[in-house]
GROMACS .gro file of C-alpha atoms in nm:
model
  369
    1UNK     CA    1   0.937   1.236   0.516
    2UNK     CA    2   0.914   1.482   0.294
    3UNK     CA    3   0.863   1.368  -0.064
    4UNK     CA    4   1.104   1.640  -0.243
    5UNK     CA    5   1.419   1.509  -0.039
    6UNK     CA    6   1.295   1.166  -0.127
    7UNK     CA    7   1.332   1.263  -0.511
    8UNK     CA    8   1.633   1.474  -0.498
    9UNK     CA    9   1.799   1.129  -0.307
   10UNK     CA   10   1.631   0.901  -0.608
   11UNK     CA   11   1.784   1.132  -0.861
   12UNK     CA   12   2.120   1.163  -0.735
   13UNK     CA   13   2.077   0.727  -0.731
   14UNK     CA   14   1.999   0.707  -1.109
   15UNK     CA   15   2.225   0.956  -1.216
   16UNK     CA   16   2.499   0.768  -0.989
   17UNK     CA   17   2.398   0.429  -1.147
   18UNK     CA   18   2.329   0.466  -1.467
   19UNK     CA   19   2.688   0.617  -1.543
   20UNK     CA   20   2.886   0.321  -1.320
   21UNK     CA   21   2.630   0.050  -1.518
   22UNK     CA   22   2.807   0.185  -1.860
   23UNK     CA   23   3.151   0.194  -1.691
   24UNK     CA   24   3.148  -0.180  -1.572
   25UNK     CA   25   3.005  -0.315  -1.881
   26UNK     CA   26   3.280  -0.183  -2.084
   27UNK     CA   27   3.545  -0.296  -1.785
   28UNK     CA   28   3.323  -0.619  -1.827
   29UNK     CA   29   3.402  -0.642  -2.216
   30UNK     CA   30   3.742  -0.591  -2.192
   31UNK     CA   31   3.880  -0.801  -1.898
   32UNK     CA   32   3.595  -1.074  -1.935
   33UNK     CA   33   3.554  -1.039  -1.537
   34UNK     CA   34   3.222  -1.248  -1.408
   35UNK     CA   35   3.252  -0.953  -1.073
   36UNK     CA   36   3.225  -0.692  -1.347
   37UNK     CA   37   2.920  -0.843  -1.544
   38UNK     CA   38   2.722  -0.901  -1.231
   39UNK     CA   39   2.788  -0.553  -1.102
   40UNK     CA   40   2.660  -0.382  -1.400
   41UNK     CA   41   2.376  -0.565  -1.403
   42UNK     CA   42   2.334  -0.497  -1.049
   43UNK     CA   43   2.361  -0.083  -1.170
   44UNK     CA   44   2.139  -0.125  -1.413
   45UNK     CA   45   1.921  -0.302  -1.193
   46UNK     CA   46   1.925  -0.038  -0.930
   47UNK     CA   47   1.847   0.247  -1.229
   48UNK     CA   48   1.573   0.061  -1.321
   49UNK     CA   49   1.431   0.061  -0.959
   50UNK     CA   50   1.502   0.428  -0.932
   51UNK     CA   51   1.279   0.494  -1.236
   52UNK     CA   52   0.977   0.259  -1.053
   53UNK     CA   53   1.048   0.489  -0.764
   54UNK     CA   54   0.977   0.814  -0.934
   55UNK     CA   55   0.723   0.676  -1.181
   56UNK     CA   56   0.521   0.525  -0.850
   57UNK     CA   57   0.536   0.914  -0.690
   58UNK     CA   58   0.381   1.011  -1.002
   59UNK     CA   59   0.114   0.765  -1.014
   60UNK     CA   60   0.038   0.835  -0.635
   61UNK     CA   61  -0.056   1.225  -0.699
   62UNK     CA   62  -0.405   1.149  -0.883
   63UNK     CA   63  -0.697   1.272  -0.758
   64UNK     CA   64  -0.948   1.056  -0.602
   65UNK     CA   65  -1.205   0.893  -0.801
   66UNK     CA   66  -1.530   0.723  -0.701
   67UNK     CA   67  -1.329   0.356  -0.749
   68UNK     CA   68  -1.052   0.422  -0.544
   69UNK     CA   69  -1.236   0.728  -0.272
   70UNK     CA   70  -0.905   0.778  -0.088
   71UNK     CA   71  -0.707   0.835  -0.369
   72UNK     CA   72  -0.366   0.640  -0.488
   73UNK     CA   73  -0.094   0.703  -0.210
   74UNK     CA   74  -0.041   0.359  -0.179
   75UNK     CA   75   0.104   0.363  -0.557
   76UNK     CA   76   0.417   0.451  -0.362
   77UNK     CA   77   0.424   0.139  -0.193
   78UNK     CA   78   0.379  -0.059  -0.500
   79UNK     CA   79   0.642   0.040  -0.696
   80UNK     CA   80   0.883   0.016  -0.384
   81UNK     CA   81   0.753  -0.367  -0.358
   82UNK     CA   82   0.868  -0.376  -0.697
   83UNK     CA   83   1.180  -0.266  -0.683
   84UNK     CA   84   1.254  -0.545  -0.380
   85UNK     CA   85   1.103  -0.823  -0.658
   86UNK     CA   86   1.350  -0.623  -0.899
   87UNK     CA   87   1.656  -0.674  -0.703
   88UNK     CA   88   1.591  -0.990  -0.583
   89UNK     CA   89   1.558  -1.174  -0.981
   90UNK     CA   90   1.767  -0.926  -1.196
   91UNK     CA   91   2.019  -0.823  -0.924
   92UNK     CA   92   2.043  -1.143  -0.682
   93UNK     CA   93   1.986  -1.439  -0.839
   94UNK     CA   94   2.158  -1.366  -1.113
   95UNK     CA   95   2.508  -1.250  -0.944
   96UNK     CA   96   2.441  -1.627  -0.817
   97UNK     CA   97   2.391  -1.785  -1.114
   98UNK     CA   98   2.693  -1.644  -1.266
   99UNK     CA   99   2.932  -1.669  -0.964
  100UNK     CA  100   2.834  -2.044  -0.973
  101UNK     CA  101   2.935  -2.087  -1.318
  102UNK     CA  102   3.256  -1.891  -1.268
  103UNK     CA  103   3.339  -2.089  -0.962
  104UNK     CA  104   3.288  -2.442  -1.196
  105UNK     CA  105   3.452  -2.241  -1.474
  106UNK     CA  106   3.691  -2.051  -1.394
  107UNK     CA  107   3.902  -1.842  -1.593
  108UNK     CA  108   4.178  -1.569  -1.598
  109UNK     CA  109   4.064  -1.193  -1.575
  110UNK     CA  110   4.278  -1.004  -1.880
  111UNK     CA  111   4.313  -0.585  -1.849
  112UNK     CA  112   4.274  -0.601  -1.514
  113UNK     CA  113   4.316  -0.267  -1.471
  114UNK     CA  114   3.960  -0.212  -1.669
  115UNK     CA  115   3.776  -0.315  -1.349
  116UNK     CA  116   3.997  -0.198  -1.102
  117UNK     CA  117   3.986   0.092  -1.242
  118UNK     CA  118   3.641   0.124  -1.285
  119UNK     CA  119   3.513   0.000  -0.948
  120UNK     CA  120   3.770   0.262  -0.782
  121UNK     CA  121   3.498   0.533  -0.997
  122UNK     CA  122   3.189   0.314  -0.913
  123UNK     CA  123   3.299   0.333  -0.558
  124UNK     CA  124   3.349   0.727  -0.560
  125UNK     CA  125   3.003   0.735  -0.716
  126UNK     CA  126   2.850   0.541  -0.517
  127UNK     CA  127   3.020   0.726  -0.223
  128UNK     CA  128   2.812   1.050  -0.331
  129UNK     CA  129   2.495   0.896  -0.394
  130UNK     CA  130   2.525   0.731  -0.071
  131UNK     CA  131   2.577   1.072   0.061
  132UNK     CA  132   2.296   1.239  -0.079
  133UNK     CA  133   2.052   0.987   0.082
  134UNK     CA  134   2.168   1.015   0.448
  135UNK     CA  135   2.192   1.388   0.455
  136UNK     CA  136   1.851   1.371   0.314
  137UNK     CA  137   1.740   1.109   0.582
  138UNK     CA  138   1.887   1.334   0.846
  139UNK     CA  139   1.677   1.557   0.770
  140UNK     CA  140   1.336   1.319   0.879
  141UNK     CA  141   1.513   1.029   1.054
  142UNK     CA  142   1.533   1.283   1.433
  143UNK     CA  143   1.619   1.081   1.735
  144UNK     CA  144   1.610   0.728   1.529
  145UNK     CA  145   1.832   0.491   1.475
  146UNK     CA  146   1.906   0.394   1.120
  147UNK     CA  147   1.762   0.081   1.189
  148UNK     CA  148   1.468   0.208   1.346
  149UNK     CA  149   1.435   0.466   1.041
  150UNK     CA  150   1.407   0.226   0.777
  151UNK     CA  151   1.190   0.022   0.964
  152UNK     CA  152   0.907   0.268   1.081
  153UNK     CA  153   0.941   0.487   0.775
  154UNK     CA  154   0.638   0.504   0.615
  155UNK     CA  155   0.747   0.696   0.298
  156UNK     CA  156   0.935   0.402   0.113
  157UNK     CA  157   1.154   0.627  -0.131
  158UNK     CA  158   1.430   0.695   0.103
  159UNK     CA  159   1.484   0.333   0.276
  160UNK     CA  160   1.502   0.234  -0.065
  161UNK     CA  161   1.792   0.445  -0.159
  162UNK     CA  162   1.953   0.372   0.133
  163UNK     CA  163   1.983   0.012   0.108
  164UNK     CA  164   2.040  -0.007  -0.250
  165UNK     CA  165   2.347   0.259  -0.186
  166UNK     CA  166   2.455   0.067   0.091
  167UNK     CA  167   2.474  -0.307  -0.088
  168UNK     CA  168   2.614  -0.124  -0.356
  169UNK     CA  169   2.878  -0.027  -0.162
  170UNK     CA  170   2.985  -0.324  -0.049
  171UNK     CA  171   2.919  -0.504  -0.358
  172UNK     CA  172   3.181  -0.286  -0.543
  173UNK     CA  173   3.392  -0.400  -0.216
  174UNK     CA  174   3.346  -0.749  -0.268
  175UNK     CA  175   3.428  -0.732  -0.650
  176UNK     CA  176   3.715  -0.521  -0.590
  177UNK     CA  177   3.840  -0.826  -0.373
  178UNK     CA  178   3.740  -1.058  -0.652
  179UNK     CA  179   3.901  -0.896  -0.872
  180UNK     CA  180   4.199  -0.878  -0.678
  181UNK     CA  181   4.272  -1.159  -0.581
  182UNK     CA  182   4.219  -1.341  -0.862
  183UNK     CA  183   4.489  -1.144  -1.012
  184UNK     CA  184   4.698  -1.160  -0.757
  185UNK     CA  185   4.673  -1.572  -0.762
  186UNK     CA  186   4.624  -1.594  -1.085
  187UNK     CA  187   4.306  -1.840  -0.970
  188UNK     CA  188   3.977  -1.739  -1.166
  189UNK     CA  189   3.762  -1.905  -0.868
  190UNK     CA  190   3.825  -1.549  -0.663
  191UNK     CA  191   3.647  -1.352  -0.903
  192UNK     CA  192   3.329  -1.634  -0.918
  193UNK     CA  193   3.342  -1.621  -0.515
  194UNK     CA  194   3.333  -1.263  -0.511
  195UNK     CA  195   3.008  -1.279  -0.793
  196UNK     CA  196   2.858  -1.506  -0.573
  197UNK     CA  197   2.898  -1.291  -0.235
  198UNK     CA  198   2.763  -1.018  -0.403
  199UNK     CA  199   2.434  -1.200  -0.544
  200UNK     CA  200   2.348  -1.323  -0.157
  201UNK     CA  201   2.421  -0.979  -0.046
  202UNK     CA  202   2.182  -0.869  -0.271
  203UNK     CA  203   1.911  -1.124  -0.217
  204UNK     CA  204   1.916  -1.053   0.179
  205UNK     CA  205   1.855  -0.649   0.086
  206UNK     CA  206   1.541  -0.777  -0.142
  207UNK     CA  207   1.422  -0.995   0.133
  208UNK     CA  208   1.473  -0.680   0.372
  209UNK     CA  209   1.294  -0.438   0.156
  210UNK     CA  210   1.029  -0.674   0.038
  211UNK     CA  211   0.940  -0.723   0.447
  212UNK     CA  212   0.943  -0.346   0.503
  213UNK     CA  213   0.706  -0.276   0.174
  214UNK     CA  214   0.477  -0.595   0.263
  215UNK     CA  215   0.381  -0.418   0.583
  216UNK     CA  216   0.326  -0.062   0.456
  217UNK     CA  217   0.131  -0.255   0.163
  218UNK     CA  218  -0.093  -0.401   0.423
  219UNK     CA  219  -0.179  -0.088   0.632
  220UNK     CA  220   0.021   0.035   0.929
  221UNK     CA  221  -0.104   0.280   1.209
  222UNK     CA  222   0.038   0.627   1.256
  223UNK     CA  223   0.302   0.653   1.489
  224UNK     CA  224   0.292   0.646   1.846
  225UNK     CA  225   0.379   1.027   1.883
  226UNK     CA  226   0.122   1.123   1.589
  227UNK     CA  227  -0.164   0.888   1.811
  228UNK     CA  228  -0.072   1.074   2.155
  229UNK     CA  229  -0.121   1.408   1.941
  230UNK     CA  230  -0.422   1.287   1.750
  231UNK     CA  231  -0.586   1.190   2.110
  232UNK     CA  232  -0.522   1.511   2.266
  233UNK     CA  233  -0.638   1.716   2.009
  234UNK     CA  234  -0.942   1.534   2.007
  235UNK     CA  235  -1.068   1.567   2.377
  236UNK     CA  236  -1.187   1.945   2.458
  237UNK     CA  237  -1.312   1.858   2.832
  238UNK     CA  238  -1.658   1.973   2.748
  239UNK     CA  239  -1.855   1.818   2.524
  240UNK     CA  240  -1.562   1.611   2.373
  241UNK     CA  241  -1.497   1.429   2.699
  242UNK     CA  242  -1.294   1.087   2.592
  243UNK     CA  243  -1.209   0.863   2.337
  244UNK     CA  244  -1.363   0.506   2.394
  245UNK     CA  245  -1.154   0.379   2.038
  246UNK     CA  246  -0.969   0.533   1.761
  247UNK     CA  247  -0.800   0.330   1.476
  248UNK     CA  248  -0.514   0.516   1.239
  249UNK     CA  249  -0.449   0.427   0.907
  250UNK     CA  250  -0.197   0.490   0.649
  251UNK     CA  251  -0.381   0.582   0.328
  252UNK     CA  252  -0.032   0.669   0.159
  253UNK     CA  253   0.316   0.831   0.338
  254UNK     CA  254   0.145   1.161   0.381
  255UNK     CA  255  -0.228   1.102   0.398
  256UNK     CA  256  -0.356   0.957   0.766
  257UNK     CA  257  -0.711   0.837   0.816
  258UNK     CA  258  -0.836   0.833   1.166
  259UNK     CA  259  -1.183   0.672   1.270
  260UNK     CA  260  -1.226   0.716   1.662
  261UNK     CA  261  -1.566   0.660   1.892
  262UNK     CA  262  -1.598   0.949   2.129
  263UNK     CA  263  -1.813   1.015   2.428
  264UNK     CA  264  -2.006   1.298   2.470
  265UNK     CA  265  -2.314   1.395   2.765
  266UNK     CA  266  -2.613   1.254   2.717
  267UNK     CA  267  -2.790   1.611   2.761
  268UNK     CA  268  -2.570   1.746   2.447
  269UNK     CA  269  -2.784   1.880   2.178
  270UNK     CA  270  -2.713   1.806   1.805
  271UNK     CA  271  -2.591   2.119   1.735
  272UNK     CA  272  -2.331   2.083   2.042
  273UNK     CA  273  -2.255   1.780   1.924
  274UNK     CA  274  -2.174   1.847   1.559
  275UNK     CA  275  -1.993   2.208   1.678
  276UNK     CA  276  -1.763   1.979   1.918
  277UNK     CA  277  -1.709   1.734   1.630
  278UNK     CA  278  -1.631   2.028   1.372
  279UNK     CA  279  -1.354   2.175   1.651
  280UNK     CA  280  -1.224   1.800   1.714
  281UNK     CA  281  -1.153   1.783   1.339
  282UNK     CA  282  -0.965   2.148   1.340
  283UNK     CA  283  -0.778   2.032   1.604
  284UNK     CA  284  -0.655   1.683   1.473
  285UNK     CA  285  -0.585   1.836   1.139
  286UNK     CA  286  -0.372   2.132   1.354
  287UNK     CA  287  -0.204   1.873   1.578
  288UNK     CA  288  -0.118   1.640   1.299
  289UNK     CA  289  -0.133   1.786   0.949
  290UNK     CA  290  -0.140   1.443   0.752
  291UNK     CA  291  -0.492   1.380   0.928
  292UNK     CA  292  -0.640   1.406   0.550
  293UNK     CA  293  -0.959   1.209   0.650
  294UNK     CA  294  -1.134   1.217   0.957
  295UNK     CA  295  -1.415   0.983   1.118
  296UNK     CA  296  -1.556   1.082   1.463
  297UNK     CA  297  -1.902   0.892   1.591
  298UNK     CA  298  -2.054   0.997   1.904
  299UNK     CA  299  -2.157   0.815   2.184
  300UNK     CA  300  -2.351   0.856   2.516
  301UNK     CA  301  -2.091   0.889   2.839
  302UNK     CA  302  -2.213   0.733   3.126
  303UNK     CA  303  -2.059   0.813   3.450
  304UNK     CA  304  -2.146   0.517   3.659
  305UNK     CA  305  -2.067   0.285   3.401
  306UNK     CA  306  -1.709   0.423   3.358
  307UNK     CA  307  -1.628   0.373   3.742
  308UNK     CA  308  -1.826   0.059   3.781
  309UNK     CA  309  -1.652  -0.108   3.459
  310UNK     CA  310  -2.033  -0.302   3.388
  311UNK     CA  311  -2.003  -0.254   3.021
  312UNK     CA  312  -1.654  -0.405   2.940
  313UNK     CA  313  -1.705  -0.459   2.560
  314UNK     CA  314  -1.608  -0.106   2.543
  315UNK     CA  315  -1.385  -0.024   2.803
  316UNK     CA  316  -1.128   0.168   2.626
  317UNK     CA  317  -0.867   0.016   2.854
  318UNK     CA  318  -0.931  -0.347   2.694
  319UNK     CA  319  -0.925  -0.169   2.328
  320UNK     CA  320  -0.535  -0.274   2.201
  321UNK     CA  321  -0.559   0.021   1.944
  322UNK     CA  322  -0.529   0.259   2.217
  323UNK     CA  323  -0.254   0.156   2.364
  324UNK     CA  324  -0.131   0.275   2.685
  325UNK     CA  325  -0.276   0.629   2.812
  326UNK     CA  326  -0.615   0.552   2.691
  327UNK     CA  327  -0.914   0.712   2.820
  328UNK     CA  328  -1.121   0.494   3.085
  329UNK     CA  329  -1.464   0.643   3.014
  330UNK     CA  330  -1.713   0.374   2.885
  331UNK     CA  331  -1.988   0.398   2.653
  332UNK     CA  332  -2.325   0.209   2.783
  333UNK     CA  333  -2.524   0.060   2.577
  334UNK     CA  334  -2.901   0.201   2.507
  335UNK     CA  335  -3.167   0.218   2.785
  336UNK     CA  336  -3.485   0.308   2.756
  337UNK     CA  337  -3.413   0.654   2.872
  338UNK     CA  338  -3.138   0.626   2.507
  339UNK     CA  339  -3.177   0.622   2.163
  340UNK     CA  340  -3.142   0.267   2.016
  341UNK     CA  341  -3.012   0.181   1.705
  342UNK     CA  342  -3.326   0.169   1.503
  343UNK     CA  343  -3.435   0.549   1.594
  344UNK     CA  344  -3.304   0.819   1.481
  345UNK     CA  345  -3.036   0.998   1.743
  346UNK     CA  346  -2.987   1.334   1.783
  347UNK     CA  347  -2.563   1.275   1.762
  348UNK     CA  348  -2.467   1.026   1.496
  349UNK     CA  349  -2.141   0.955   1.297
  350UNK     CA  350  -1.982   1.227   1.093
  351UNK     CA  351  -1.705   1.206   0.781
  352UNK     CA  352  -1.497   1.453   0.638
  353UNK     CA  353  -1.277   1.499   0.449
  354UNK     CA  354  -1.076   1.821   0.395
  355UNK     CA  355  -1.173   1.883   0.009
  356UNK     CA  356  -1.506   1.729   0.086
  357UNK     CA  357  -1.829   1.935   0.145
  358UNK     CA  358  -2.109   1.701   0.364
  359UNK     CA  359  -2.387   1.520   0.107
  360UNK     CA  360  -2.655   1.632   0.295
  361UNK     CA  361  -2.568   1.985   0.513
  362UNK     CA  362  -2.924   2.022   0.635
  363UNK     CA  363  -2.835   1.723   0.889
  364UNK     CA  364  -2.678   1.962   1.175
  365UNK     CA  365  -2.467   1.691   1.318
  366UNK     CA  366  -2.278   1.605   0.936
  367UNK     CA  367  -1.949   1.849   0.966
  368UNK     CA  368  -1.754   1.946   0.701
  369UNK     CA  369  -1.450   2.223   0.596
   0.00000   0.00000   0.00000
């Protein structure tokens, strides 16, 4: 997802918003309508969250430091878990609040062509900023479903939008039939019932975005097609002959970390070893641009043990992370013909990053670019 579509779609939201907060406050002032107060809070709620949005995509662009080493994606995150906490208190529970009291107190809506009036322009607002997002979803979402999009999104801007646009929507629906019918009744219960529709809708969006956030918050694996790529980039068919395991890791929407175990021959010399690793690493970052920081450790391939399965600790086939496709060669564990762990090996684990030069290059099997 790219992040400028993700901004131009949060824009066109604030923009939207903060102009239909104004409009329904002064609809609110003169017709008294509980529909009308809750909805502007709601917009002003949702302009609020748009600003967390882009002040989060700021905050995520610093550079590294030695406190946080992979830098401040996950700022992005954040601020989207915000926004759900956001919505939830100032939007939700306080459209409930108020319907309640309008339901126990109800009273007649005067000028009611203030709000009707208004939510007709809310609704055309709205409309556009609804718009905006899904032609710039389109343009990341592929083969998905929308449901499928917002779920395994991993920038959070977007999803954001979307649901806010869409419970806005049918927010301004549910106050326009407030609104109506109280009118048309002359009963001011309609407009706390449609106050208090809109505050659950809004609390079930929170609870939906707060889930979504939550799990990006906590780390989630590249996707299935990035992993397939990542794996066969990684695998030359010479030196590089399988993967035993590989773990992915979101460091932000558009920063990947990948940390995989890979099986050379035992008859590799350090210098083949690090070469291979340097190539994996061009690959990876090729295959799957986002690769920002790479992990690969070596590790002696053993034939036998592969076709014998006698070392099933590290059968890659038992490994969950590498899900289905996974390579079948086994690593064995050190003989006395191997290096063990307390002498020094002639192929040992490498990191790189791309901006990142190796702290000591006279070790020939560190890599860096």
């Amino acid at each position: 997802m790219s992040a400028s579509g993700g901004t131009k779609a949060i824009v066109a939201a604030l923009g939207a918003n903060l102009a239909i907060a104004v409009a329904k406050f002064v609809a609110f002032l003169f017709s008294g309508s509980s529909s009308m107060l809750a909805e502007s809070v709601h917009s002003l709620a949702d302009s609020g969250n748009q600003g967390l949005l882009l002040l989060g995509g700021k905050k995520a662009k610093r550079e590294a430091t030695p406190q946080h080493p992979f830098g401040y994606g996950r700022e992005r995150y954040i601020y989207a878990f915000l926004v759900s906490i956001v919505l939830f208190s100032v939007g939700g529970m306080f459209a409930v609040y108020e319907g309640y009291e309008k339901i126990k107190h109800p009273h007649q809506i005067e000028a009611w062509y203030w709000p009707v009036g208004v939510l007709v322009f809310a609704i055309i607002a709205e409309g556009f900023s609804f718009r905006t997002a899904i032609k710039e979803s389109n343009q990341t979402r592929g083969a998905l479903s929308w449901t499928e999009f917002i779920r395994r999104a991993k920038a959070p801007e977007l999803p954001v939008v979307l649901l806010e646009d869409f419970g806005a929507l049918i927010g301004l629906v549910l106050a326009l039939a407030g609104v109506g019918l109280a009118v048309g009744t002359g009963d001011g219960v309609w407009d706390g019932i449609g106050t208090l529709c809109i505050g659950i809708l809004l609390i079930v969006i929170a609870i939906v975005l707060a889930a979504e956030t939550k799990s990006l918050l906590l780390g989630e694996a590249a996707g299935t097609d990035q992993v397939e790529k990542i794996k066969a980039a990684v695998v030359d068919g010479d030196t590089v002959t399988a993967i035993i395991h590989m773990r992915t890791l979101h460091l932000g929407p558009e920063e990947l970390l990948v940390a995989a175990k890979i099986a050379v021959q035992h008859d590799d010399t350090a210098t083949e070893v690090a070469n291979a690793i340097n190539a994996a690493e061009s690959r990876i970052r090729e295959a799957v641009p986002i690769a920002r920081v790479i992990y690969l450790e070596p590790d002696i391939y053993n034939e036998a043990a592969a076709r014998s399965g006698t070392n099933p600790a590290k059968d890659p086939a038992k490994d969950p992370a590498n899900g289905s496709g996974g390579s079948t060669a086994v690593a064995t564990e050190p003989t006395a013909t191997e290096p063990t762990a307390t002498e020094p090996t002639a192929a040992t684990p490498t990191a790189t990053t791309p901006d990142e030069a190796p702290d000591t290059p006279a070790d020939p099997t560190e890599s860096g670019h």
